[in-house]
Coordinates of C-alpha atoms in Angstrom, one line a residue:
M253 CA 95.1 173.5 113.3
T254 CA 97.9 171.0 112.4
A255 CA 99.9 169.7 115.3
S256 CA 103.6 170.6 115.2
P257 CA 106.0 167.9 116.3
S258 CA 108.6 168.8 119.0
P259 CA 112.3 168.8 117.9
H260 CA 112.7 165.5 119.7
D261 CA 109.9 164.0 117.6
R262 CA 111.2 165.2 114.3
L263 CA 112.6 162.7 111.8
A264 CA 116.2 162.9 110.9
R265 CA 117.1 164.4 107.5
R266 CA 119.6 161.8 106.3
L267 CA 118.4 160.9 102.8
G268 CA 120.1 162.3 99.7
L269 CA 119.0 162.3 96.1
R270 CA 120.3 158.8 95.3
G271 CA 118.6 157.2 98.3
A272 CA 115.3 159.0 97.5
V273 CA 115.4 157.8 93.9
A274 CA 116.1 154.2 95.0
I275 CA 113.2 154.1 97.4
G276 CA 110.9 155.6 94.7
L277 CA 112.1 153.0 92.1
A278 CA 111.7 150.1 94.6
A279 CA 108.1 151.2 95.2
M280 CA 107.3 151.4 91.5
I281 CA 109.4 148.6 90.0
G282 CA 107.8 145.9 92.2
A283 CA 105.8 142.8 91.6
G284 CA 103.4 144.8 89.5
V285 CA 105.7 145.0 86.5
F286 CA 105.8 141.2 86.4
A287 CA 102.0 140.7 86.7
V288 CA 100.1 143.8 85.6
W289 CA 100.3 143.1 81.9
A290 CA 97.9 140.1 81.8
P291 CA 94.9 141.8 83.4
A292 CA 95.6 145.0 81.5
A293 CA 95.7 143.0 78.2
Q294 CA 92.4 141.3 79.2
A295 CA 90.9 144.8 79.4
A296 CA 92.5 146.5 76.4
G297 CA 93.5 143.7 74.1
G298 CA 95.9 144.9 71.5
W299 CA 95.5 148.5 72.7
L300 CA 97.4 147.8 75.9
L301 CA 100.2 150.2 75.0
A302 CA 97.5 153.0 74.6
G303 CA 96.4 152.2 78.2
L304 CA 100.0 152.4 79.3
A305 CA 100.4 155.8 77.6
I306 CA 97.2 157.2 79.4
A307 CA 98.4 155.8 82.7
A308 CA 101.8 157.5 82.2
A309 CA 100.1 160.8 81.3
V310 CA 97.9 160.8 84.5
A311 CA 100.9 159.7 86.6
F312 CA 103.0 162.5 85.1
A313 CA 100.4 165.1 86.2
N314 CA 100.2 163.5 89.7
A315 CA 104.0 163.5 90.0
G316 CA 104.1 167.2 89.1
S317 CA 101.5 168.1 91.7
T318 CA 103.1 165.9 94.3
A319 CA 106.6 167.5 93.7
Q320 CA 105.1 171.0 93.9
L321 CA 103.4 170.2 97.2
A322 CA 106.4 168.5 98.6
V323 CA 108.5 171.7 98.1
R324 CA 105.9 173.7 100.1
Y325 CA 105.3 171.0 102.8
P326 CA 108.5 169.0 103.3
E327 CA 107.0 166.9 106.0
A328 CA 106.0 163.3 106.6
G329 CA 102.6 162.2 105.4
G330 CA 102.4 163.0 101.6
A331 CA 98.9 163.7 100.3
Y332 CA 97.4 163.4 103.9
R333 CA 99.4 166.4 104.9
Y334 CA 98.8 168.3 101.7
G335 CA 95.1 167.7 101.8
R336 CA 94.8 168.7 105.4
E337 CA 96.8 171.9 104.9
R338 CA 95.2 173.0 101.6
L339 CA 91.6 171.5 101.7
G340 CA 90.8 170.8 105.3
A341 CA 90.8 168.0 107.8
W342 CA 88.3 165.8 106.2
P343 CA 89.9 165.5 102.7
G344 CA 93.3 165.0 104.3
F345 CA 91.9 162.3 106.6
L346 CA 90.2 160.4 103.7
A347 CA 93.4 160.5 101.7
G348 CA 95.5 159.3 104.7
W349 CA 93.0 156.7 105.8
G350 CA 92.7 155.2 102.3
F351 CA 96.4 155.1 102.0
V352 CA 97.2 153.5 105.4
I353 CA 94.4 150.8 105.2
G354 CA 94.9 150.0 101.5
K355 CA 98.6 149.9 101.6
T356 CA 98.7 147.8 104.8
A357 CA 96.7 145.2 102.8
S358 CA 99.1 145.7 99.9
C359 CA 102.0 145.0 102.3
A360 CA 100.4 141.6 103.1
A361 CA 99.8 140.9 99.4
M362 CA 103.4 141.8 98.5
A363 CA 104.8 139.5 101.2
L364 CA 102.6 136.6 99.9
T365 CA 103.5 137.4 96.3
A366 CA 107.2 137.3 97.1
A367 CA 106.8 134.0 98.9
A368 CA 104.7 132.5 96.1
Y369 CA 107.6 133.2 93.6
L370 CA 110.4 132.1 95.9
V371 CA 109.3 129.0 97.9
P372 CA 106.9 126.0 97.6
L373 CA 103.2 126.4 98.7
A374 CA 103.7 124.8 102.2
W375 CA 106.4 127.4 103.1
Q376 CA 104.7 130.5 101.7
K377 CA 102.9 131.9 104.7
P378 CA 105.9 131.4 107.1
V379 CA 108.3 132.9 104.6
A380 CA 105.9 135.9 104.0
I381 CA 105.8 136.6 107.8
A382 CA 109.6 136.3 108.0
A383 CA 109.9 138.7 105.2
V384 CA 107.8 141.3 107.0
V385 CA 109.8 140.9 110.2
V386 CA 113.1 141.3 108.4
L387 CA 112.1 144.3 106.2
V388 CA 110.4 146.1 109.1
G389 CA 113.7 145.6 111.0
V390 CA 115.6 147.2 108.1
N391 CA 113.2 150.2 108.1
V392 CA 113.5 150.6 111.9
L393 CA 117.3 150.7 111.6
G394 CA 117.1 153.9 109.7
V395 CA 116.1 155.4 106.4
T396 CA 119.6 155.3 104.9
R397 CA 119.6 151.5 105.4
T398 CA 116.2 151.3 103.8
A399 CA 117.7 153.2 100.8
R400 CA 120.7 151.0 100.6
V401 CA 118.7 147.8 100.5
A402 CA 116.3 149.4 98.0
S403 CA 119.2 150.3 95.7
V404 CA 120.5 146.6 95.7
I405 CA 117.0 145.3 95.0
V406 CA 116.3 147.8 92.2
S407 CA 119.6 147.2 90.5
A408 CA 119.0 143.4 90.4
V409 CA 115.4 143.7 89.1
L410 CA 116.4 146.2 86.4
A411 CA 119.1 143.9 85.2
V412 CA 116.6 141.1 84.9
L413 CA 114.1 143.4 83.1
V414 CA 116.8 144.2 80.6
V415 CA 117.0 140.4 79.9
V416 CA 113.2 140.2 79.4
V417 CA 113.2 143.2 77.0
A418 CA 116.1 141.7 75.0
A419 CA 114.3 138.3 74.9
G420 CA 111.0 139.9 73.8
F421 CA 112.6 141.9 70.9
A422 CA 114.6 138.8 69.9
A423 CA 111.3 136.8 69.7
V424 CA 109.7 139.5 67.6
A425 CA 112.7 139.5 65.3
G426 CA 112.7 135.7 65.1
V427 CA 116.3 135.5 66.4
G428 CA 116.9 132.0 67.8
W429 CA 120.1 132.6 69.7
G430 CA 118.8 131.9 73.2
V431 CA 120.8 129.5 75.4
G432 CA 119.3 126.4 77.0
G433 CA 116.6 125.2 74.7
T434 CA 113.8 126.4 72.3
A435 CA 110.4 127.8 73.0
P436 CA 107.5 125.4 73.5
E437 CA 105.4 126.0 70.5
A438 CA 102.0 124.6 71.6
S439 CA 101.7 125.7 75.2
L440 CA 101.8 129.5 74.8
Q441 CA 99.5 129.9 71.8
V442 CA 101.3 133.1 70.6
T443 CA 99.0 135.3 68.5
D444 CA 99.3 138.2 66.2
A445 CA 100.0 141.5 68.1
A446 CA 97.8 143.6 65.8
P447 CA 95.6 146.0 68.0
G448 CA 92.2 145.0 66.7
A449 CA 89.0 146.9 67.4
L450 CA 89.3 149.8 69.9
D451 CA 87.4 149.4 73.1
V452 CA 87.6 152.8 74.9
Y453 CA 86.3 151.5 78.2
G454 CA 88.7 148.6 78.1
V455 CA 91.7 150.9 77.3
L456 CA 90.7 153.1 80.3
Q457 CA 90.4 150.1 82.6
A458 CA 93.8 148.9 81.5
A459 CA 95.2 152.4 82.2
A460 CA 93.6 152.2 85.7
L461 CA 95.4 148.9 86.3
V462 CA 98.7 150.0 84.9
F463 CA 98.6 153.3 86.8
F464 CA 99.3 151.6 90.1
A465 CA 102.6 150.4 88.9
F466 CA 103.6 154.1 88.6
A467 CA 102.2 155.2 92.0
G468 CA 105.4 154.6 94.1
Y469 CA 106.8 158.1 93.6
A470 CA 104.4 159.1 96.4
R471 CA 106.7 157.2 98.7
I472 CA 109.4 159.9 98.1
A473 CA 106.9 162.6 99.2
T474 CA 105.9 160.7 102.4
L475 CA 109.6 160.7 103.3
G476 CA 109.7 164.5 103.0
E477 CA 110.8 165.1 106.6
E478 CA 113.9 162.8 106.1
V479 CA 115.3 164.2 102.9
R480 CA 118.2 166.6 102.9
E481 CA 117.5 169.9 101.1
P482 CA 113.9 168.7 100.5
R483 CA 112.9 171.7 98.3
R484 CA 115.6 170.7 95.8
T485 CA 115.9 167.0 96.3
I486 CA 112.3 165.8 96.3
P487 CA 111.2 167.2 92.9
R488 CA 114.4 165.9 91.4
A489 CA 114.0 162.5 92.9
I490 CA 110.4 162.2 91.8
G491 CA 111.4 163.4 88.3
V492 CA 114.3 161.0 87.9
A493 CA 112.4 158.0 89.3
F494 CA 109.3 158.6 87.2
A495 CA 111.4 159.1 84.0
V496 CA 113.3 155.8 84.6
V497 CA 110.0 153.9 85.2
V498 CA 108.3 155.3 82.1
V499 CA 111.1 154.1 79.9
V500 CA 111.3 150.7 81.6
Y501 CA 107.5 150.1 81.4
A502 CA 107.3 151.2 77.8
L503 CA 110.1 148.8 76.8
V504 CA 108.7 145.9 78.9
G505 CA 105.1 146.4 77.6
T506 CA 106.3 146.6 74.0
A507 CA 108.4 143.5 74.4
A508 CA 105.5 141.6 76.1
V509 CA 102.9 142.5 73.5
G510 CA 105.2 142.0 70.6
A511 CA 106.5 138.6 71.8
L512 CA 103.2 137.1 73.0
G513 CA 100.4 138.9 71.2
S514 CA 97.5 140.3 73.2
D515 CA 95.5 137.1 73.5
A516 CA 98.4 135.0 74.9
L517 CA 99.5 137.9 77.1
A518 CA 95.9 138.2 78.6
A519 CA 95.9 134.5 79.3
S520 CA 99.3 134.3 80.9
V521 CA 99.8 133.6 84.6
A522 CA 103.5 134.8 84.5
P523 CA 103.8 137.1 81.4
L524 CA 107.5 137.9 81.6
V525 CA 108.4 134.3 82.2
D526 CA 106.5 133.5 79.0
V527 CA 108.3 136.2 77.1
V528 CA 111.7 134.6 77.8
A529 CA 110.2 131.2 77.1
V530 CA 108.9 132.3 73.6
A531 CA 112.4 133.6 72.8
G532 CA 113.8 130.2 73.7
W533 CA 115.8 131.6 76.6
L534 CA 114.8 128.8 79.0
W535 CA 117.8 129.5 81.2
A536 CA 116.2 132.9 82.1
E537 CA 112.9 131.5 83.3
P538 CA 114.0 130.8 87.0
V539 CA 115.9 134.1 87.0
V540 CA 112.8 136.0 86.1
R541 CA 110.8 134.2 88.7
I542 CA 113.4 135.0 91.4
A543 CA 113.5 138.6 90.2
A544 CA 109.7 138.9 90.6
G545 CA 109.9 137.7 94.2
V546 CA 112.8 140.1 95.0
A547 CA 110.8 142.9 93.3
A548 CA 107.9 142.2 95.6
L549 CA 110.2 142.4 98.6
G550 CA 111.4 145.8 97.3
S551 CA 107.8 147.0 97.1
L552 CA 107.2 145.7 100.6
L553 CA 110.2 147.6 102.0
A554 CA 109.0 150.9 100.4
L555 CA 105.4 150.3 101.4
V556 CA 106.3 149.8 105.1
A557 CA 108.2 153.1 105.0
G558 CA 105.3 155.0 103.4
V559 CA 102.6 153.6 105.7
G560 CA 104.8 154.3 108.7
R561 CA 105.3 157.9 107.8
T562 CA 101.7 158.6 106.9
S563 CA 100.6 156.9 110.2
L564 CA 103.1 159.2 112.0
A565 CA 101.6 162.3 110.4
M566 CA 98.0 161.3 111.2
A567 CA 98.9 160.4 114.8
R568 CA 100.5 163.9 115.2
D569 CA 97.1 165.4 114.4
G570 CA 95.2 162.9 116.6
E571 CA 93.7 161.0 113.7
L572 CA 95.5 157.8 114.9
P573 CA 96.7 156.9 118.4
R574 CA 99.3 159.3 119.7
Q575 CA 101.7 156.5 120.6
L576 CA 102.5 156.3 116.8
T577 CA 104.3 159.7 117.0
A578 CA 107.3 158.2 118.7
V579 CA 110.6 158.7 116.9
H580 CA 113.6 156.5 117.7
P581 CA 116.3 158.6 119.4
R582 CA 119.2 156.9 117.6
F583 CA 117.9 156.0 114.2
G584 CA 115.5 158.9 113.7
V585 CA 112.6 156.9 112.3
P586 CA 109.0 156.4 113.4
H587 CA 109.7 153.0 114.9
V588 CA 106.4 152.6 116.8
A589 CA 104.4 153.3 113.6
E590 CA 106.6 150.9 111.6
L591 CA 106.4 148.2 114.2
A592 CA 102.6 148.7 114.4
T593 CA 102.4 148.4 110.6
G594 CA 104.4 145.2 110.6
A595 CA 102.2 143.8 113.4
A596 CA 99.0 144.6 111.4
V597 CA 100.5 143.0 108.2
I598 CA 101.4 139.8 110.1
V599 CA 97.8 139.6 111.5
L600 CA 96.4 139.9 108.0
L601 CA 98.8 137.2 106.8
L602 CA 97.6 134.9 109.5
V603 CA 93.8 135.4 109.0
A604 CA 93.4 136.0 105.2
D605 CA 94.9 135.4 101.8
L606 CA 94.9 138.9 100.2
R607 CA 96.5 138.2 96.9
G608 CA 93.2 138.5 95.1
A609 CA 91.2 140.6 97.6
I610 CA 92.8 144.1 97.8
G611 CA 90.9 145.9 95.0
F612 CA 90.1 148.7 97.5
S613 CA 93.9 149.5 97.6
S614 CA 93.7 150.6 94.0
F615 CA 90.7 152.8 94.8
G616 CA 92.6 154.3 97.7
V617 CA 95.6 155.2 95.6
L618 CA 93.5 157.1 93.1
L619 CA 91.7 158.9 95.9
Y620 CA 95.1 159.8 97.4
Y621 CA 96.3 161.4 94.2
L622 CA 92.9 163.1 93.6
V623 CA 93.4 164.9 96.9
A624 CA 97.0 165.7 96.0
N625 CA 96.0 167.2 92.7
A626 CA 93.1 169.2 94.2
S627 CA 95.5 170.5 96.8
A628 CA 98.0 171.6 94.2
I629 CA 95.3 173.4 92.3
T630 CA 94.8 175.7 95.3
Q631 CA 98.5 176.8 95.4
P632 CA 99.2 180.4 94.4
A633 CA 101.4 181.2 91.4
G634 CA 104.5 181.8 93.6
E635 CA 104.5 178.2 94.8
R636 CA 103.8 176.5 91.4
L637 CA 106.3 174.3 89.7
V638 CA 103.7 173.0 87.1
P639 CA 100.9 174.8 85.4
R640 CA 97.5 174.6 87.1
W641 CA 95.9 172.9 84.1
L642 CA 98.2 169.9 84.6
S643 CA 96.9 169.5 88.2
W644 CA 93.4 169.7 86.8
F645 CA 94.2 167.1 84.3
G646 CA 95.6 164.8 87.0
A647 CA 92.5 165.3 89.2
V648 CA 90.1 164.5 86.3
G649 CA 92.3 161.6 85.2
C650 CA 92.1 160.1 88.7
V651 CA 88.2 160.3 88.7
V652 CA 88.0 158.8 85.2
L653 CA 90.3 155.9 86.1
V654 CA 88.6 155.1 89.4
V655 CA 85.2 154.8 87.7
T656 CA 86.6 152.3 85.3
L657 CA 87.8 149.9 88.0
P658 CA 85.9 146.7 88.5
V659 CA 82.6 147.2 90.5
A660 CA 83.9 145.0 93.3
S661 CA 87.0 147.2 93.7
I662 CA 84.9 150.4 93.8
A663 CA 82.5 148.9 96.3
A664 CA 85.3 147.7 98.6
G665 CA 86.9 151.2 98.4
V666 CA 83.7 153.0 99.3
A667 CA 83.1 150.6 102.2
V668 CA 86.6 151.2 103.6
L669 CA 86.2 155.0 103.3
A670 CA 82.7 154.9 104.9
L671 CA 84.1 152.9 107.9
G672 CA 86.9 155.4 108.4
A673 CA 84.5 158.4 108.1
A674 CA 82.1 156.8 110.6
V675 CA 84.9 156.2 113.1
R676 CA 86.1 159.8 112.7
G677 CA 82.6 161.2 112.9
I678 CA 81.9 159.4 116.2
R679 CA 85.3 160.5 117.6
L680 CA 84.6 164.1 116.8
A681 CA 81.1 163.9 118.2
V682 CA 82.4 162.5 121.5
G683 CA 85.1 165.2 121.5
R684 CA 82.6 168.0 121.0
R685 CA 80.5 166.7 123.9
S686 CA 83.6 166.6 126.2
G687 CA 84.7 170.1 125.0
T688 CA 87.7 168.8 122.9
P689 CA 88.2 170.8 119.7
E690 CA 88.3 169.0 116.4
D691 CA 91.9 169.9 115.4

């Protein structure tokens, strides 16, 4: 049976539609939109936009299932809570464990990514740690402050993405009205953007990579206990955030492929910087680099909020230490869970460089949404906002995409899940011997 928090331990409902949308957008329009195009183009070649379309379709199904479940269970925890309520303790635990562990590593990666864009190499680790401290502090001060900061970050990043899209279409049209110089002709090796031969596996792998850029709408669901009028606000917020991101990604992806061609895009270290360079808009290059760093900070802000709420929900059920259930009496946030998240991220920053070593996070996200879709499938007709076949499509889509991930990512994900399952199994065995019930 799920533990019910006392009124004192309940989170405060202070977040409106605009704030929920801002947090969802900050989670989605992060560093990924500046970096995902190169590995996706390596996988799909000129069929990158087909991969984007598949990712958007699967993400749409997941968003529908998530919104439907959030209406029924307007509590902290997202798919952890849904899986536990609809499918049982084990599926819920695996979804929550994969999310908390994977996204904690993602927090460290986002902090390092932001620092890499914003400061020289020697300063990167100290700046990354400082960013974690500051943004955890913002989260602890209350969800409305988190939403305000997210709104500022999203507005700035969207403005820069408009510049990138304009530069890309200008390059495609051969318009040379950029300010500050002309494009370097030899260094980028721009090629024809024709699709070329279709590689179905490559397109699906590209979809799996691009999918994670859409995954931030789950952050809205994890804040379900802090949203005003959740049964009305959460579905609207997810829908608005998702629609904005689909349009933005379609425009950015089209501009990148059109301006650079698939070969140059696949080889690019900073694809959107190269887009403005090809257009001759050299003045925009530092602006895009700064925007990428700021976007990474926006992702970090939203990630800390999501991990904290999922940790809170798991702690309420005894899946994580009970101390994480504490809610700040003034700010109404899970401050102990968020501080613990920040501490774990800082430890990771001190002992490892995770920019290239968090493949299991991708695995965990797809497992998370698989559990969400499976949970939505079990809901009766009276609770449904989307047709059952759409939830089935989302579940199958998650399985298809996860098996197309690189083998190392799948292996890391399975290892992390096995570790969590082993720890939980030992805890339950000890509990049975001492007479403590499972739930």
